[in-house]
Coordinates of C-alpha atoms and ligand atoms in Angstrom, one line a residue:
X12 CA -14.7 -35.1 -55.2
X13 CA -18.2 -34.4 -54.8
X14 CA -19.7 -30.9 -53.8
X15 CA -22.3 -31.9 -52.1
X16 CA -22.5 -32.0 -48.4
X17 CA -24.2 -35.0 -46.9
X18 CA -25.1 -34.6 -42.8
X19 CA -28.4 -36.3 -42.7
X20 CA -29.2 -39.6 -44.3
X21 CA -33.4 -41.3 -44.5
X22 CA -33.7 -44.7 -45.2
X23 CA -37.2 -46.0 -45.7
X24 CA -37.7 -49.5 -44.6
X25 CA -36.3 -50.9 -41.3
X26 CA -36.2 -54.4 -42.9
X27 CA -33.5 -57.2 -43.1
X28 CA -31.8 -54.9 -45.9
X29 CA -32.4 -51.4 -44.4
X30 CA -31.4 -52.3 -40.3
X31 CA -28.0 -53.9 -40.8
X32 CA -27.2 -51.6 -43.5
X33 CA -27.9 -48.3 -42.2
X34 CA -26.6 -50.0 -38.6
X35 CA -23.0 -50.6 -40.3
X36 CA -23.0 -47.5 -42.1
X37 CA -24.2 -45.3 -38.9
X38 CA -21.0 -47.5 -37.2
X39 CA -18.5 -46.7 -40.0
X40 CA -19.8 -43.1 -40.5
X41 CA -19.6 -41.5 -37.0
X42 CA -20.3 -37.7 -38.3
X43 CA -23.4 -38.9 -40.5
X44 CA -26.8 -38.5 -38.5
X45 CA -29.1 -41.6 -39.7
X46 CA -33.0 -42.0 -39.1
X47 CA -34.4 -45.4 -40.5
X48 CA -38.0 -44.8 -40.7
X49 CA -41.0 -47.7 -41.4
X50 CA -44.6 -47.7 -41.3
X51 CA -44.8 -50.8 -39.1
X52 CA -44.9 -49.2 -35.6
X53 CA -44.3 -52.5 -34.3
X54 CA -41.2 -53.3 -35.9
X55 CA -39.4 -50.4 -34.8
X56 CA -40.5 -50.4 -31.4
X57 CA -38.5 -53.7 -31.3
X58 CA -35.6 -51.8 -33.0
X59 CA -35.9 -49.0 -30.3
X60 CA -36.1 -52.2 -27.6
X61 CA -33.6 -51.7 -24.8
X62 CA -33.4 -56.0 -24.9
X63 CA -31.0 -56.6 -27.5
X64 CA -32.3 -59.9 -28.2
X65 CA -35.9 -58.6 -29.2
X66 CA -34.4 -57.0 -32.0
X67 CA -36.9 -58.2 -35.4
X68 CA -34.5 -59.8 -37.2
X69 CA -31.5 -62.1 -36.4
X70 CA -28.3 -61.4 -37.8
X71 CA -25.2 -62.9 -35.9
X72 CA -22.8 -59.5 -34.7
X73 CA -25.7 -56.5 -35.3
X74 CA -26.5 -56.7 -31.2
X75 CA -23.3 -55.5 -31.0
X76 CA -23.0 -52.7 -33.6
X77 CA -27.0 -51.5 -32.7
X78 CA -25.5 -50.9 -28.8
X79 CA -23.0 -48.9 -30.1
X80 CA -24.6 -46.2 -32.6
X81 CA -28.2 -46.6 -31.3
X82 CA -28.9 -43.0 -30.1
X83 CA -25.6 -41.8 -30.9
X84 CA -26.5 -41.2 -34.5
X85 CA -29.1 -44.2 -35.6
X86 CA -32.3 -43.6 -35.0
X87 CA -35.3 -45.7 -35.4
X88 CA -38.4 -44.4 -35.8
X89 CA -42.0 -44.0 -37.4
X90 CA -42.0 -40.2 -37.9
X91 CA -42.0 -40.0 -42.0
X92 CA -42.3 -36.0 -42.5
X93 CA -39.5 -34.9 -40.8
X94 CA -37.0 -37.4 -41.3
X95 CA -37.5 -37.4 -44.9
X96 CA -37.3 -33.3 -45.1
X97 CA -33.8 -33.1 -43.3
X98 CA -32.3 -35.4 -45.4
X99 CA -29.7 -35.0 -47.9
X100 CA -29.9 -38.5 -49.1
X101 CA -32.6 -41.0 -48.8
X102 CA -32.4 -44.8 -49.2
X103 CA -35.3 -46.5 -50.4
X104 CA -35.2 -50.3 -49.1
X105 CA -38.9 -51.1 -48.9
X106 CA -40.5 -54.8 -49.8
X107 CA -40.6 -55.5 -53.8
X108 CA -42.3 -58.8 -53.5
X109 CA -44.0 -60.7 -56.7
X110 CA -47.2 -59.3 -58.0
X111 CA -50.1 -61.5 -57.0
X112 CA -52.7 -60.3 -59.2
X113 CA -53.0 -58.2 -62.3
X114 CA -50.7 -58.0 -64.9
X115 CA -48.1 -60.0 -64.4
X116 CA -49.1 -61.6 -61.5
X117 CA -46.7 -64.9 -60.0
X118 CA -44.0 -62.9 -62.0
X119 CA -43.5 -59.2 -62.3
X120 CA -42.4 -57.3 -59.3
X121 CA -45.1 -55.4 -57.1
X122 CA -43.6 -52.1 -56.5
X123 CA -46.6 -50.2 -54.8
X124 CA -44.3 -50.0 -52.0
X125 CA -41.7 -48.2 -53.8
X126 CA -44.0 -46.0 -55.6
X127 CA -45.6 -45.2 -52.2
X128 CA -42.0 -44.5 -50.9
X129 CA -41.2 -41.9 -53.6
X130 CA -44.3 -40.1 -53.4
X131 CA -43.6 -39.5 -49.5
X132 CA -40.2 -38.1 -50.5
X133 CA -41.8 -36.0 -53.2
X134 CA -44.0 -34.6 -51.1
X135 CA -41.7 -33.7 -48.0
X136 CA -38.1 -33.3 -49.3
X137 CA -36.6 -30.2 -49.4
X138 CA -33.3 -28.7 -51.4
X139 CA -32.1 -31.6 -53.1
X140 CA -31.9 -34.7 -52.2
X141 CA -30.1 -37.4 -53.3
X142 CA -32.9 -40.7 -53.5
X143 CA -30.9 -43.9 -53.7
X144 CA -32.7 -47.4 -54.6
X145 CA -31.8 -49.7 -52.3
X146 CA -34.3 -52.8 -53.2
X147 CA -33.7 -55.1 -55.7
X148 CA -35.9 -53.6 -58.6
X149 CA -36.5 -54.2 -62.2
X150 CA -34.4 -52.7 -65.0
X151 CA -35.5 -49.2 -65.2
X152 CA -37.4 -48.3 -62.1
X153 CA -35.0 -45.8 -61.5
X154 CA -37.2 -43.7 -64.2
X155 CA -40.1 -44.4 -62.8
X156 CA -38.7 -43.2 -59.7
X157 CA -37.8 -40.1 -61.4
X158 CA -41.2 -39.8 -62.7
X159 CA -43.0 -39.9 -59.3
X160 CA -40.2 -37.4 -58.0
X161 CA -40.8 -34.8 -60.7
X162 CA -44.7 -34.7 -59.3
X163 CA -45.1 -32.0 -56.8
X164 CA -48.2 -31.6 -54.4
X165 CA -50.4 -28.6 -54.9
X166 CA -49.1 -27.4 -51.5
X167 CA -45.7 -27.4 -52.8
X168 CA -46.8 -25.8 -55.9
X169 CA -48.6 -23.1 -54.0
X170 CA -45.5 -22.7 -51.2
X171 CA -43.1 -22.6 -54.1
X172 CA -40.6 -24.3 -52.5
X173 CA -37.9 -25.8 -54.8
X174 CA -37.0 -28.5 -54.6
X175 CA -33.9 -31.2 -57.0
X176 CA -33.6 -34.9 -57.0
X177 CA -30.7 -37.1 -58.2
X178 CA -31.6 -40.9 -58.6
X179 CA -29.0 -43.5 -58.1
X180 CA -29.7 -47.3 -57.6
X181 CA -26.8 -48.9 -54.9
X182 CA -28.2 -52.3 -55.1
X183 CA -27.6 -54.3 -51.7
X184 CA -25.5 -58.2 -52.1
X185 CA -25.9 -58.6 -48.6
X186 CA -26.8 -62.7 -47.6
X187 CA -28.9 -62.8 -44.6
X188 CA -26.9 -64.9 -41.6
X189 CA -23.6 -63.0 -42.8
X190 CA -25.2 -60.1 -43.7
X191 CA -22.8 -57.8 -41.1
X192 CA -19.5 -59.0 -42.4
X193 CA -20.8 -58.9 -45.9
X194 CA -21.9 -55.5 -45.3
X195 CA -18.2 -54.2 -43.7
X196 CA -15.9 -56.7 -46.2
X197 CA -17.9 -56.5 -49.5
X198 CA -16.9 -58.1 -52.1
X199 CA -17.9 -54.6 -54.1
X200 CA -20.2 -51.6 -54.0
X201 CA -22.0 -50.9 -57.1
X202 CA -22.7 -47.7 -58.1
X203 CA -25.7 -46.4 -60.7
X204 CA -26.2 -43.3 -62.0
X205 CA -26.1 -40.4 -64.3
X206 CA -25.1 -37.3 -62.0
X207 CA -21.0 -37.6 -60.7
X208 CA -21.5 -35.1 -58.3
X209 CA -24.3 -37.4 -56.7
X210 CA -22.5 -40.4 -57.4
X211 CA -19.4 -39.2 -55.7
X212 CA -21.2 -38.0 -52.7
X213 CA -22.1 -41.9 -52.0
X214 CA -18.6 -42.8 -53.3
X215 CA -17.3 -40.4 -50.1
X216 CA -19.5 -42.1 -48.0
X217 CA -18.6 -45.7 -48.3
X218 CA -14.7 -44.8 -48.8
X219 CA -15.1 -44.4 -44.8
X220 CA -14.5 -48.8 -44.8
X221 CA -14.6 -49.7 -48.5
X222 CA -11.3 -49.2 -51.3
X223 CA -11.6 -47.5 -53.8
X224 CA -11.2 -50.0 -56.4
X225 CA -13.9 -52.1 -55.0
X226 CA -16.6 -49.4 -55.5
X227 CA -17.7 -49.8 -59.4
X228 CA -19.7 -47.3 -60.6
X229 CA -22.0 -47.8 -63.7
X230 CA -24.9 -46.2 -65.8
X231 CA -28.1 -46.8 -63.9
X232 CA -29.9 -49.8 -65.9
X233 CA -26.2 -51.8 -65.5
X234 CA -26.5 -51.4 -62.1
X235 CA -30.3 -52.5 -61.7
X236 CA -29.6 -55.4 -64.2
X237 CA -26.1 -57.1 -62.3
X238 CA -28.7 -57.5 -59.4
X239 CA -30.9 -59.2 -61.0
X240 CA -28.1 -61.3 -62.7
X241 CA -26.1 -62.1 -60.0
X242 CA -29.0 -63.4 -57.8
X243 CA -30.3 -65.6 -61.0
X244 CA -26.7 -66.9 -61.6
X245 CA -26.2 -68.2 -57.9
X246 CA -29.8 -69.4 -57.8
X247 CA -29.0 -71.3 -61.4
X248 CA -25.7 -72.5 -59.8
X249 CA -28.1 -74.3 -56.9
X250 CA -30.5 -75.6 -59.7
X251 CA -27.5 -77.0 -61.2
X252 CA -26.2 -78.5 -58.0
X253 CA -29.0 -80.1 -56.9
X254 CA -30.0 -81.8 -60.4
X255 CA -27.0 -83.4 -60.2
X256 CA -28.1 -84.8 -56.6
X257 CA -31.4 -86.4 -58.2
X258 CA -28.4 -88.1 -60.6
X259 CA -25.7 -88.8 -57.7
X260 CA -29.1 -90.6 -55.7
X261 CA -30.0 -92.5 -59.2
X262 CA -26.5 -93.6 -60.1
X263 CA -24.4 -94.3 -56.9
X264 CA -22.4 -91.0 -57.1
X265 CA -22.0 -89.1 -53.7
X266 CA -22.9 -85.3 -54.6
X267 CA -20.6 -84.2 -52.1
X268 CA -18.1 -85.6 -53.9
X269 CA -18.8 -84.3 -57.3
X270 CA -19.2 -80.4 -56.2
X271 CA -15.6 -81.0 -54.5
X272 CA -14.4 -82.5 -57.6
X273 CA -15.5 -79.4 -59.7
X274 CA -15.0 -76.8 -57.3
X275 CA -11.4 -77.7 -57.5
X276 CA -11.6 -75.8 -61.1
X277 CA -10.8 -72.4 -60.6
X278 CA -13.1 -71.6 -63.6
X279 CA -16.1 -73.1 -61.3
X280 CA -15.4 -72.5 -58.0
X281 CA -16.2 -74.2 -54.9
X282 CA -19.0 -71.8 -53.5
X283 CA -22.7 -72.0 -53.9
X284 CA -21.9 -75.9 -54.5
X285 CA -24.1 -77.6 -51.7
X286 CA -27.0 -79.7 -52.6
X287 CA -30.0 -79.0 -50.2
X288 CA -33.9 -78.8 -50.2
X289 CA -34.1 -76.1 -52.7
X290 CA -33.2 -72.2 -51.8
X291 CA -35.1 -69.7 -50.2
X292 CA -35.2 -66.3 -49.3
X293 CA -37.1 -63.2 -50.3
X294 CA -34.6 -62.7 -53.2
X295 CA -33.8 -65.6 -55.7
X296 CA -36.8 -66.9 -56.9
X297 CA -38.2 -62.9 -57.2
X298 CA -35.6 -61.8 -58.7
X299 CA -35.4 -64.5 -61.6
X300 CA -39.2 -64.4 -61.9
X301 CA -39.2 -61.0 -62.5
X302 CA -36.0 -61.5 -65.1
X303 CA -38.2 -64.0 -66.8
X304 CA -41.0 -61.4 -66.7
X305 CA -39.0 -59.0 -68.1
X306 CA -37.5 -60.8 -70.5
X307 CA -41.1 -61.8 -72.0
X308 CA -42.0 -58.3 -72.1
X309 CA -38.8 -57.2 -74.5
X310 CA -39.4 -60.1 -76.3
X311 CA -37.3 -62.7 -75.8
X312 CA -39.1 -65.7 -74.6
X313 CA -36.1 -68.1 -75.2
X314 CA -34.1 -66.4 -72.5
X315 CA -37.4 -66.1 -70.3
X316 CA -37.8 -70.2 -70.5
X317 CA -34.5 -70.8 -69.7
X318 CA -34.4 -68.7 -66.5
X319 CA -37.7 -70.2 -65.8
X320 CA -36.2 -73.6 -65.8
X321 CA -33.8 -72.4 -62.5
X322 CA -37.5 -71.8 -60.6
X323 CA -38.9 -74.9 -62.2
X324 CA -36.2 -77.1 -60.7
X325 CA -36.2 -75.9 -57.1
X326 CA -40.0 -76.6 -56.8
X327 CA -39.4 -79.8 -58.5
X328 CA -36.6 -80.5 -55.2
X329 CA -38.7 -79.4 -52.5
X330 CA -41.8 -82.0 -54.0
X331 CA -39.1 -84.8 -54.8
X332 CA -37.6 -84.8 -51.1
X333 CA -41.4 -85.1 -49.6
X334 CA -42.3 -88.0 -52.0
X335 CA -39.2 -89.7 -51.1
X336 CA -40.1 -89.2 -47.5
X337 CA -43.5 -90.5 -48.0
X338 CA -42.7 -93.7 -50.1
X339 CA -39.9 -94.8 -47.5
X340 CA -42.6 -94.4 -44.7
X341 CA -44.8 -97.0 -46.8
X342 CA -46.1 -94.9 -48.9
X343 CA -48.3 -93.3 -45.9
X344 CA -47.8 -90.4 -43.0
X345 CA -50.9 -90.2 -42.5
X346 CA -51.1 -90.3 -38.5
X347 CA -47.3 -90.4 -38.1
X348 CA -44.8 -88.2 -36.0
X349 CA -42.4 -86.6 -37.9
X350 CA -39.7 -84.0 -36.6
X351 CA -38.6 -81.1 -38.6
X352 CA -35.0 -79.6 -37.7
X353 CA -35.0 -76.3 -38.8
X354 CA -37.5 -73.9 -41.0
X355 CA -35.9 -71.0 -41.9
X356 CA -34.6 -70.8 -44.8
X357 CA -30.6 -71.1 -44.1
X358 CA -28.8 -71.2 -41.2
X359 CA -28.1 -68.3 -38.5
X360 CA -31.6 -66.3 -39.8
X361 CA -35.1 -66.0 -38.5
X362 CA -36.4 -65.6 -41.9
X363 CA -38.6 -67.8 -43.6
X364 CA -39.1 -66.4 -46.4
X365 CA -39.7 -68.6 -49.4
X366 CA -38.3 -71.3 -47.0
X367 CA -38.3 -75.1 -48.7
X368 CA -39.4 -76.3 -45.0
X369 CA -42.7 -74.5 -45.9
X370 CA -43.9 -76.4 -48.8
X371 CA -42.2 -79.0 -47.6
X372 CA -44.2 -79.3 -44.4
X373 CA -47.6 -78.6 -45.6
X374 CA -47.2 -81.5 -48.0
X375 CA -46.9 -83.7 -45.0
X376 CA -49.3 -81.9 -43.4
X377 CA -51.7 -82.3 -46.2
X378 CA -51.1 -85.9 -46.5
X379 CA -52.2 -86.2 -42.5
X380 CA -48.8 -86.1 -40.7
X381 CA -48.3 -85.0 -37.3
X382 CA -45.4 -82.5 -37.0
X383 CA -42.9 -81.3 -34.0
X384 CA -41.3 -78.6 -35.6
X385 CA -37.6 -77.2 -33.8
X386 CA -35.8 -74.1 -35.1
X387 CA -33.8 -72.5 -32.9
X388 CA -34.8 -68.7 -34.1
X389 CA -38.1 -69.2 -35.6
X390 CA -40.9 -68.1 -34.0
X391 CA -44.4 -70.1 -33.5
X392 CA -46.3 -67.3 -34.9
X393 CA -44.0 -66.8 -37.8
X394 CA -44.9 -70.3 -38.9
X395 CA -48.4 -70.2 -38.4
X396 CA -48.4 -67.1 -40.7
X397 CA -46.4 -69.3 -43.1
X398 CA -49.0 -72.0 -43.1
X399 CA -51.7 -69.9 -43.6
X400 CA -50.5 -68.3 -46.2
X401 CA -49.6 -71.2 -48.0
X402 CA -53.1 -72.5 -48.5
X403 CA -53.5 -76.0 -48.6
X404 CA -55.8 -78.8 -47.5
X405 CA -54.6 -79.5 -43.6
X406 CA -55.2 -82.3 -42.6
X407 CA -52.4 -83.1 -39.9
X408 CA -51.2 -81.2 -36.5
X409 CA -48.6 -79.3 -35.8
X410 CA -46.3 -78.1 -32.7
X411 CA -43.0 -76.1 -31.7
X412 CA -40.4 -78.2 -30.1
X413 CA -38.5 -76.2 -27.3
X414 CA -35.3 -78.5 -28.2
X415 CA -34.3 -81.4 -30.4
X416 CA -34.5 -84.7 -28.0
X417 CA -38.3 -83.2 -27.7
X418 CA -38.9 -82.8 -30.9
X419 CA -37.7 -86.6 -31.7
X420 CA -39.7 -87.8 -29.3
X421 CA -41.6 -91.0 -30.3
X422 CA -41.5 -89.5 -34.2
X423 CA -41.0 -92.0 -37.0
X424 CA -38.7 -89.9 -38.6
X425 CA -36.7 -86.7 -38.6
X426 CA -36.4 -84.4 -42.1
X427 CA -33.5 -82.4 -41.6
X428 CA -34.2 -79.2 -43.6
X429 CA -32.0 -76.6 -42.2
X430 CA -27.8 -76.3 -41.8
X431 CA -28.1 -75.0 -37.7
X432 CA -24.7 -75.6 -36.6
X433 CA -26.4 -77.9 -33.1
X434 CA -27.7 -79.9 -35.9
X435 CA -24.4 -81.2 -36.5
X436 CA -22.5 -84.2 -34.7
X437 CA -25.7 -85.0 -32.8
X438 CA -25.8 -87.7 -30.1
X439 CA -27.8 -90.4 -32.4
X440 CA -27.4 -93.3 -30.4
X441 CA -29.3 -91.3 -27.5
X442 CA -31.9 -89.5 -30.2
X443 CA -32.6 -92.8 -31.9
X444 CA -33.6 -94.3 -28.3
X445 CA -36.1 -91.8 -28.2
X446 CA -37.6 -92.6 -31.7
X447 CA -40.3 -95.2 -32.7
X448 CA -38.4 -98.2 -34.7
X449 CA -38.1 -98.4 -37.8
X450 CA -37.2 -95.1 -37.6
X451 CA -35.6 -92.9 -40.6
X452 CA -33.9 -89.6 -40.7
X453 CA -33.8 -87.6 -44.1
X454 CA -30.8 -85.3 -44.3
X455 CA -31.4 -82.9 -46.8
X456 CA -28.5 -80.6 -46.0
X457 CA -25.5 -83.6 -45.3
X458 CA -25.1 -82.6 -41.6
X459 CA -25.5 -86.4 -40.2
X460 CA -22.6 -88.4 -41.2
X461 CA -22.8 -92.3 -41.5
X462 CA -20.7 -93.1 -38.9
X463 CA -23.1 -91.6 -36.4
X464 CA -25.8 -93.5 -37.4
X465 CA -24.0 -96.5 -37.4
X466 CA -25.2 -99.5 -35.1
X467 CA -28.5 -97.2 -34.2
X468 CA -30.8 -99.0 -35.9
X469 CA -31.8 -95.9 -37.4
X470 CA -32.3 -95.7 -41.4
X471 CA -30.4 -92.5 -43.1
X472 CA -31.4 -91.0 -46.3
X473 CA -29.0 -88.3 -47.4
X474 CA -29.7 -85.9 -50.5
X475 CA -27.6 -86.4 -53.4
X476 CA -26.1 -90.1 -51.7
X477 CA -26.9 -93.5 -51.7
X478 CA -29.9 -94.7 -49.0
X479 CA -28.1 -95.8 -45.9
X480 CA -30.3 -98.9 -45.6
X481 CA -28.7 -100.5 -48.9
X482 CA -25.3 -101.0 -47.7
X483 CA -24.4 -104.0 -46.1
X484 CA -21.0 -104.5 -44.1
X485 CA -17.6 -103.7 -46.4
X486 CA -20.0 -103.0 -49.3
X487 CA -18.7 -99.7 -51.2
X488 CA -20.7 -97.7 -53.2
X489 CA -20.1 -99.4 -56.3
X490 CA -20.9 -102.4 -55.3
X491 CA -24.2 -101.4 -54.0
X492 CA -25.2 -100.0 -57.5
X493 CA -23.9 -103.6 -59.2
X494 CA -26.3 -105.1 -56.4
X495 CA -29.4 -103.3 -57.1
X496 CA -28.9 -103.1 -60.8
X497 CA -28.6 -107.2 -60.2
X498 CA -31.1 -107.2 -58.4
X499 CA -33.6 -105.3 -60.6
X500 CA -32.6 -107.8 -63.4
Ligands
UDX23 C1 -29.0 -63.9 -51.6 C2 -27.7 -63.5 -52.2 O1 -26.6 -64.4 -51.8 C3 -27.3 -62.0 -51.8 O2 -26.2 -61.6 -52.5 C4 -28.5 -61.1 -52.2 O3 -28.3 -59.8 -51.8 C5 -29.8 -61.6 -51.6 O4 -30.0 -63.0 -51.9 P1 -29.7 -64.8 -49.2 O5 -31.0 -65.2 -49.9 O6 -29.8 -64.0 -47.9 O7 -28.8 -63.9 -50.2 O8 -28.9 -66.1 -48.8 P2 -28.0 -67.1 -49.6 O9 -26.8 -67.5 -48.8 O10 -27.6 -66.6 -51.0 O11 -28.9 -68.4 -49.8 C6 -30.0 -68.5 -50.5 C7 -30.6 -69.9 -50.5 O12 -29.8 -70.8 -51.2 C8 -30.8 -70.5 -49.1 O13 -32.0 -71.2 -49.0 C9 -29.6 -71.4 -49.0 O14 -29.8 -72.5 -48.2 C10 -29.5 -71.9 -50.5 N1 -28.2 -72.4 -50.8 C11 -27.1 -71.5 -50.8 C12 -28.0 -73.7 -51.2 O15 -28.9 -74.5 -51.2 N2 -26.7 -74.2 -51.5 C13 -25.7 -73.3 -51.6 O16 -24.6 -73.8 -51.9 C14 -25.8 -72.0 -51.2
ADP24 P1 -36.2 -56.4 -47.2 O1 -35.8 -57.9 -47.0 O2 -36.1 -56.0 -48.6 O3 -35.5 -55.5 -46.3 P2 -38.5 -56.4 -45.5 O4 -39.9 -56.8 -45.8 O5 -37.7 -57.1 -44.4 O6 -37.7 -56.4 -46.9 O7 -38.5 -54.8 -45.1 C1 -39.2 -53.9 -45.8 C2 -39.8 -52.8 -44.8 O8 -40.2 -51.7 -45.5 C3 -40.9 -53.4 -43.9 O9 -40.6 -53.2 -42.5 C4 -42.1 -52.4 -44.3 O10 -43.0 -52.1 -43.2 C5 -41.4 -51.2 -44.8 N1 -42.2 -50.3 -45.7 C6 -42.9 -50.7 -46.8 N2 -43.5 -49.6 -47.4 C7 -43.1 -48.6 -46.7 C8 -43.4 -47.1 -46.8 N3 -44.1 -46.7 -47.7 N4 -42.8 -46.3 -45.8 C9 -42.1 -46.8 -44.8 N5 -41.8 -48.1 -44.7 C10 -42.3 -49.0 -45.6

């Protein structure tokens, strides 16, 4: 086991990696003193917020843990210096988002963040310190990390105080909305690095909740790499899904059906299977833009297109469902009400990151619709920040709901673009009173079934199924497709 001593532990970056991660280990870890610092005074003042529910991010069960090690031995706070030079062992979990300009710009990862994190530990470290990446980052930022580290300040230079590093990259598979039982039941640790004694120290330290034989440990660039792979092969498995929804919608098949059918093969699975609007998040479509980045820079543009094509596919899903929402409103929303349940990007977050209700929404916006827009977590200002970043030619209106019969109020239709479990089993009969006739609701994320619709008068269009308005009475699927093809002869 590992001679080195860890007491003290830094992470930079009180984000939706760093809090609930540093909050579990600080839980699991009672003897390990843990300061999560950030730049944004703001945000950890809501950390340090004596009302639990004011905490910045959402995360179902981290209220509970935060009351528990909060000023025991988590800390929260803004002061950089200090926290940094008593640690033993410093996380780096700062934002890595896609470059915007420059060299590789819409691709490449930005990593000014990072960089700016490892020149703060250069700078106020002291003895050695183990720096851990914590971020998802490209293959082989660990030795750019290394780099930065191996710079001293003049002041150090002239004080002569010595100082080691030893890099490791512990790359987080956290999913926000489950990210605390995720974070104490992992399906493994990966572990990447070149010094054992390091390694071993971090081994120690998640042996506290984790076994042994879930904790892999592997050279550094492995470890950066199954990142990046594991995120583009669940993202590919969504592509995959929902192309086959576009068919199920085209052909009569019920998508639902299908991903039970081949999730029942234990060589597929039946995870990661549901059709929806497209994914979101801050990591999927990052991390395979920067894989098809980095796969054009070593070379091989063959692999780069065909990662490309996962991206490619959920844009293509987000701009199908709004075109299918315009042409069954007659081809026009200009001046109509439309409802949209739920804009963060998954259920049981606040995060909107990359959300597929953003696009989504400013489509209709553009096109002159009039939005009521209900999500249980998300904030007005978090949308209005997603609008405006998302520049586009507004020509409709916008509002927050406070509840869902107020958001269906006189709208023309509801898009359904989030799995919130009070989405589910809905009182229709009462919402579609409220609702201007002919009224439709688009279910992009199947949590309306027919049989609550039924006798409402309401029109359903559900992703990956056959438009509720085609059937007739005792008509199965089937027979609906030998009807319209019929009727298109
Ligand atoms: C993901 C990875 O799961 C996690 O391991 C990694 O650390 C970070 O990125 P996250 O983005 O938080 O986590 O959520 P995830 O549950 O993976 O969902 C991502 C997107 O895919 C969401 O928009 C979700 O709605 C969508 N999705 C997921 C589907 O459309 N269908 C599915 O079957 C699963
Ligand atoms: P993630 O989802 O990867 O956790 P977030 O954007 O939620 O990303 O969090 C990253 C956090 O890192 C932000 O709160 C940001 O203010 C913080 N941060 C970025 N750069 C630095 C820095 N140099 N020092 C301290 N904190 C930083």
């Amino acid at each position: 086991m590992s001679s080195i001593k860890i007491q003290k532990i830094c992470c930079i970056g009180a984000g939706y990696v760093g809090g609930p991660t540093m909050s579990v280990i600080a839980d699991k870890c009672p003897d390990l003193e843990i300061r999560v610092v950030d730049i944004n005074k703001e945000r950890i003042d809501a950390w340090n917020d004596s009302d639990l529910n004011k905490l910045p991010i959402f995360e179902p069960g981290l209220d509970r843990i935060i009351s528990r090690t909060r000023g025991r031995n988590l800390f929260f706070s803004t002061e950089m210096e200090k926290s940094i030079s008593d640690a033993d062992m410093i996380f780096i979990s700062v934002n890595t988002p896609t470059k915007t300009k420059g060299l590789g710009a819409g691709q490449a990862s930005d990593l000014s963040w990072v960089e700016a994190s490892a020149r703060q530990v250069a700078k106020y470290a002291k003895g050695h310190t183990i720096v851990i990446e914590k971020s998802t980052l490209p293959v082989r930022t660990a030795q750019a990390i290394k780099e930065i580290l191996k710079t001293t300040d003049k002041e150090t230079q002239k004080n002569e105080i010595s100082k080691t590093f030893s890099v490791l990259s512990n790359p987080e598979f956290l999913a926000e909305g489950t990210a605390i039982n995720d974070l104490e039941k992992p399906d493994r640790v990966l572990i990447g690095g070149e010094d054992s004694d390091s390694i071993d120290a971090l081994v120690k330290i998640y042996l506290n909740w984790v076994p042994y034989e879930q904790i892999i440990c592997t050279n550094l660039w492995s470890s950066e790499l199954s990142k990046l792979a594991a995120n583009a092969f669940l993202a590919q498995r969504i592509s995959s899904i929902n192309s086959i929804s576009a068919f199920c919608e085209a052909t009569g098949a019920d998508v639902q059906e299908v991903a039970k059918a081949i999730g029942t093969d234990k060589r597929i699975g039946n995870q990661f299977l549901s059709a929806g609007p497209g994914f979101g998040g801050s990591c999927f479509k990052k991390d395979i833009l920067n894989l098809v980045y980095l796969s054009g820079y070593f070379g091989l543009p063959e692999v780069a297109n065909y990662w490309n094509q996962v991206v490619v596919l959920n844009t293509w899903q987000q701009d199908r469902i709004y075109k299918i929402v315009l042409e069954k409103l007659f081809g026009t929303v200009n001046g109509k009400n439309i409802a949209i349940l739920g804009f963060s990007f998954k259920a049981n977050t606040n995060d909107t990151r990359e959300s597929p209700a953003i696009r989504i929404s400013s489509d209709l916006l553009e096109e002159g619709a009039i939005l009521s827009i209900y999500d249980p977590k998300v904030t007005f200002e978090r949308i209005e920040e997603d609008f405006e970043k998302f520049s586009f030619n507004n020509q409709g209106i916008w509002k927050m709901a406070n509840s869902i019969p107020e958001a269906l109020k006189n709208v023309d239709a509801v898009l359904i673009l989030t799995a919130w479990d009070e989405f589910f089993g809905l009182d229709w009969n009462y919402l579609a009173s409220l609702m201007r006739s002919p009224a439709w609701v688009f279910d992009t994320r199947s949590v309306v079934n027919r049989q609550e619709i039924d006798n409402t008068g309401v029109n359903l269009w559900k992703l990956g199924a056959v438009s509720y308005t085609h059937l007739r009475a005792h008509e199965t699927v089937l027979d609906v497709v030998c009807r319209l093809l019929l009727e298109k002869k």
